[in-house]
Amino acid sequence: MVIDGSAIVAFLRGDAHAERIEALLDDSPACHISAVTMVECRALLLARFGEEMLREFEKLVERAGIIIRPFDRVQSALAFNAYRRFGRGCGHPAQLSLTDCAAYALARSLDVPLLYTGQDFALTDVEPALV
């Protein structure tokens, strides 16, 4: 399973899906996160919620054994293809951001579901981990 930043933020904030996200993290044999998503999460959590939330994120990554995956050439091609199909400004209702495209690409390259919240990814062809 690959985890998107939306699921990280929802979990750390205790949003409606937090318990389900925790269960999926506990039950998944392997959970991956793109290095691009790591940067996005760190920046967003620091800017919106401060140092304490950033520390909680780092603890979560360690505690859950989330594997940080480098953004490589294959993912770059998959992410660009996702952007052309589903990206902001390309006419598709999903309106994926570049970091969304990185998470999508990692899930597709590993052929595993993507754990996310919200509706953007639901409008794509990526397999969801959260139903």
PDB file of C-alpha atoms in Angstrom:
ATOM      1  CA  MET A   1       0.000   0.000   0.000  1.00  0.00           C
ATOM      2  CA  VAL A   2       1.113   3.570  -0.720  1.00  0.00           C
ATOM      3  CA  ILE A   3      -0.002   6.365   1.581  1.00  0.00           C
ATOM      4  CA  ASP A   4      -0.883   9.831   0.282  1.00  0.00           C
ATOM      5  CA  GLY A   5      -0.483  13.040   2.249  1.00  0.00           C
ATOM      6  CA  SER A   6      -4.253  13.432   2.578  1.00  0.00           C
ATOM      7  CA  ALA A   7      -4.421  10.232   4.635  1.00  0.00           C
ATOM      8  CA  ILE A   8      -1.471  11.326   6.783  1.00  0.00           C
ATOM      9  CA  VAL A   9      -3.110  14.656   7.613  1.00  0.00           C
ATOM     10  CA  ALA A  10      -6.510  13.036   8.237  1.00  0.00           C
ATOM     11  CA  PHE A  11      -4.929  10.532  10.618  1.00  0.00           C
ATOM     12  CA  LEU A  12      -2.853  13.078  12.536  1.00  0.00           C
ATOM     13  CA  ARG A  13      -5.823  15.442  12.884  1.00  0.00           C
ATOM     14  CA  GLY A  14      -8.109  12.660  14.072  1.00  0.00           C
ATOM     15  CA  ASP A  15     -10.518  13.188  11.192  1.00  0.00           C
ATOM     16  CA  ALA A  16     -13.451  10.896  10.398  1.00  0.00           C
ATOM     17  CA  HIS A  17     -11.299   8.257   8.684  1.00  0.00           C
ATOM     18  CA  ALA A  18      -8.508   8.243  11.310  1.00  0.00           C
ATOM     19  CA  GLU A  19      -9.432   4.905  12.896  1.00  0.00           C
ATOM     20  CA  ARG A  20      -9.772   3.189   9.515  1.00  0.00           C
ATOM     21  CA  ILE A  21      -6.438   4.644   8.383  1.00  0.00           C
ATOM     22  CA  GLU A  22      -4.785   3.366  11.559  1.00  0.00           C
ATOM     23  CA  ALA A  23      -6.249  -0.108  10.994  1.00  0.00           C
ATOM     24  CA  LEU A  24      -4.997  -0.151   7.399  1.00  0.00           C
ATOM     25  CA  LEU A  25      -1.524   0.938   8.514  1.00  0.00           C
ATOM     26  CA  ASP A  26      -1.500  -1.793  11.158  1.00  0.00           C
ATOM     27  CA  ASP A  27      -2.779  -4.480   8.776  1.00  0.00           C
ATOM     28  CA  SER A  28      -0.712  -3.644   5.696  1.00  0.00           C
ATOM     29  CA  PRO A  29       2.279  -5.946   5.176  1.00  0.00           C
ATOM     30  CA  ALA A  30       4.190  -2.964   3.748  1.00  0.00           C
ATOM     31  CA  CYS A  31       3.350   0.718   3.597  1.00  0.00           C
ATOM     32  CA  HIS A  32       5.253   3.004   1.234  1.00  0.00           C
ATOM     33  CA  ILE A  33       5.397   6.763   0.857  1.00  0.00           C
ATOM     34  CA  SER A  34       6.999   8.761  -1.928  1.00  0.00           C
ATOM     35  CA  ALA A  35       9.907  10.991  -0.952  1.00  0.00           C
ATOM     36  CA  VAL A  36       7.939  13.730  -2.735  1.00  0.00           C
ATOM     37  CA  THR A  37       4.963  13.130  -0.421  1.00  0.00           C
ATOM     38  CA  MET A  38       7.312  13.264   2.570  1.00  0.00           C
ATOM     39  CA  VAL A  39       8.414  16.772   1.577  1.00  0.00           C
ATOM     40  CA  GLU A  40       4.805  17.841   1.030  1.00  0.00           C
ATOM     41  CA  CYS A  41       3.683  16.457   4.399  1.00  0.00           C
ATOM     42  CA  ARG A  42       6.562  18.009   6.302  1.00  0.00           C
ATOM     43  CA  ALA A  43       6.026  21.426   4.717  1.00  0.00           C
ATOM     44  CA  LEU A  44       2.249  21.374   5.115  1.00  0.00           C
ATOM     45  CA  LEU A  45       2.270  20.099   8.697  1.00  0.00           C
ATOM     46  CA  LEU A  46       4.901  22.617   9.769  1.00  0.00           C
ATOM     47  CA  ALA A  47       3.150  25.557   8.089  1.00  0.00           C
ATOM     48  CA  ARG A  48      -0.398  24.730   9.180  1.00  0.00           C
ATOM     49  CA  PHE A  49       0.041  22.968  12.503  1.00  0.00           C
ATOM     50  CA  GLY A  50       3.561  23.666  13.790  1.00  0.00           C
ATOM     51  CA  GLU A  51       6.532  21.723  15.096  1.00  0.00           C
ATOM     52  CA  GLU A  52       4.561  19.383  17.372  1.00  0.00           C
ATOM     53  CA  MET A  53       2.461  17.993  14.513  1.00  0.00           C
ATOM     54  CA  LEU A  54       5.623  17.622  12.432  1.00  0.00           C
ATOM     55  CA  ARG A  55       7.182  15.558  15.246  1.00  0.00           C
ATOM     56  CA  GLU A  56       4.030  13.415  15.405  1.00  0.00           C
ATOM     57  CA  PHE A  57       4.347  12.759  11.686  1.00  0.00           C
ATOM     58  CA  GLU A  58       7.975  11.674  12.016  1.00  0.00           C
ATOM     59  CA  LYS A  59       7.003   9.365  14.902  1.00  0.00           C
ATOM     60  CA  LEU A  60       4.181   7.875  12.808  1.00  0.00           C
ATOM     61  CA  VAL A  61       6.530   7.110   9.915  1.00  0.00           C
ATOM     62  CA  GLU A  62       8.941   5.394  12.307  1.00  0.00           C
ATOM     63  CA  ARG A  63       6.316   3.572  14.387  1.00  0.00           C
ATOM     64  CA  ALA A  64       4.349   2.303  11.378  1.00  0.00           C
ATOM     65  CA  GLY A  65       7.512   1.292   9.527  1.00  0.00           C
ATOM     66  CA  ILE A  66       6.532   3.356   6.496  1.00  0.00           C
ATOM     67  CA  ILE A  67       9.094   2.861   3.727  1.00  0.00           C
ATOM     68  CA  ILE A  68      10.221   6.106   2.094  1.00  0.00           C
ATOM     69  CA  ARG A  69      10.673   5.441  -1.619  1.00  0.00           C
ATOM     70  CA  PRO A  70      12.875   7.626  -3.830  1.00  0.00           C
ATOM     71  CA  PHE A  71      11.254   9.316  -6.812  1.00  0.00           C
ATOM     72  CA  ASP A  72      12.891   7.608  -9.779  1.00  0.00           C
ATOM     73  CA  ARG A  73      12.766   7.697 -13.575  1.00  0.00           C
ATOM     74  CA  VAL A  74       9.857   5.220 -13.844  1.00  0.00           C
ATOM     75  CA  GLN A  75       7.797   7.155 -11.323  1.00  0.00           C
ATOM     76  CA  SER A  76       8.649  10.402 -13.089  1.00  0.00           C
ATOM     77  CA  ALA A  77       7.181   9.043 -16.328  1.00  0.00           C
ATOM     78  CA  LEU A  78       4.118   7.626 -14.551  1.00  0.00           C
ATOM     79  CA  ALA A  79       3.577  10.890 -12.662  1.00  0.00           C
ATOM     80  CA  PHE A  80       3.768  12.951 -15.831  1.00  0.00           C
ATOM     81  CA  ASN A  81       1.329  10.617 -17.557  1.00  0.00           C
ATOM     82  CA  ALA A  82      -1.000  10.961 -14.551  1.00  0.00           C
ATOM     83  CA  TYR A  83      -0.675  14.734 -14.757  1.00  0.00           C
ATOM     84  CA  ARG A  84      -1.557  14.714 -18.462  1.00  0.00           C
ATOM     85  CA  ARG A  85      -4.607  12.556 -17.756  1.00  0.00           C
ATOM     86  CA  PHE A  86      -5.786  13.809 -14.355  1.00  0.00           C
ATOM     87  CA  GLY A  87      -3.775  16.934 -13.474  1.00  0.00           C
ATOM     88  CA  ARG A  88      -4.841  20.449 -12.592  1.00  0.00           C
ATOM     89  CA  GLY A  89      -5.377  22.477 -15.718  1.00  0.00           C
ATOM     90  CA  CYS A  90      -5.673  19.439 -18.003  1.00  0.00           C
ATOM     91  CA  GLY A  91      -9.461  19.350 -18.135  1.00  0.00           C
ATOM     92  CA  HIS A  92     -10.074  16.312 -15.932  1.00  0.00           C
ATOM     93  CA  PRO A  93     -12.281  16.693 -12.819  1.00  0.00           C
ATOM     94  CA  ALA A  94      -9.731  14.911 -10.576  1.00  0.00           C
ATOM     95  CA  GLN A  95      -7.435  17.966 -10.713  1.00  0.00           C
ATOM     96  CA  LEU A  96      -4.434  16.144  -9.200  1.00  0.00           C
ATOM     97  CA  SER A  97      -1.537  18.235  -7.921  1.00  0.00           C
ATOM     98  CA  LEU A  98       2.052  17.326  -8.761  1.00  0.00           C
ATOM     99  CA  THR A  99       2.474  15.666  -5.364  1.00  0.00           C
ATOM    100  CA  ASP A 100      -0.763  13.748  -5.926  1.00  0.00           C
ATOM    101  CA  CYS A 101       0.735  12.548  -9.208  1.00  0.00           C
ATOM    102  CA  ALA A 102       3.856  11.362  -7.349  1.00  0.00           C
ATOM    103  CA  ALA A 103       1.750   9.279  -4.936  1.00  0.00           C
ATOM    104  CA  TYR A 104      -0.287   7.923  -7.857  1.00  0.00           C
ATOM    105  CA  ALA A 105       2.927   7.002  -9.697  1.00  0.00           C
ATOM    106  CA  LEU A 106       4.382   5.148  -6.725  1.00  0.00           C
ATOM    107  CA  ALA A 107       1.180   3.133  -6.258  1.00  0.00           C
ATOM    108  CA  ARG A 108       1.090   2.272  -9.958  1.00  0.00           C
ATOM    109  CA  SER A 109       4.799   1.380 -10.098  1.00  0.00           C
ATOM    110  CA  LEU A 110       4.439  -0.991  -7.125  1.00  0.00           C
ATOM    111  CA  ASP A 111       1.014  -2.232  -8.293  1.00  0.00           C
ATOM    112  CA  VAL A 112      -0.513  -1.657  -4.859  1.00  0.00           C
ATOM    113  CA  PRO A 113      -3.521   0.312  -3.567  1.00  0.00           C
ATOM    114  CA  LEU A 114      -3.274   3.998  -2.645  1.00  0.00           C
ATOM    115  CA  LEU A 115      -4.475   5.111   0.788  1.00  0.00           C
ATOM    116  CA  TYR A 116      -6.028   8.568   0.474  1.00  0.00           C
ATOM    117  CA  THR A 117      -8.972  10.662   1.605  1.00  0.00           C
ATOM    118  CA  GLY A 118     -11.116  12.976  -0.477  1.00  0.00           C
ATOM    119  CA  GLN A 119     -12.492  12.566  -3.966  1.00  0.00           C
ATOM    120  CA  ASP A 120      -9.610  13.494  -6.288  1.00  0.00           C
ATOM    121  CA  PHE A 121      -8.086  10.029  -6.595  1.00  0.00           C
ATOM    122  CA  ALA A 122     -11.543   8.433  -6.747  1.00  0.00           C
ATOM    123  CA  LEU A 123     -11.873  10.046 -10.178  1.00  0.00           C
ATOM    124  CA  THR A 124      -8.757   8.247 -11.462  1.00  0.00           C
ATOM    125  CA  ASP A 125      -7.958   4.619 -12.208  1.00  0.00           C
ATOM    126  CA  VAL A 126      -5.757   4.031  -9.150  1.00  0.00           C
ATOM    127  CA  GLU A 127      -6.827   1.237  -6.805  1.00  0.00           C
ATOM    128  CA  PRO A 128      -8.051   2.706  -3.487  1.00  0.00           C
ATOM    129  CA  ALA A 129      -6.994   1.322  -0.110  1.00  0.00           C
ATOM    130  CA  LEU A 130      -9.705   3.206   1.800  1.00  0.00           C
ATOM    131  CA  VAL A 131     -13.273   2.408   0.868  1.00  0.00           C
TER     132      VAL A 131
END
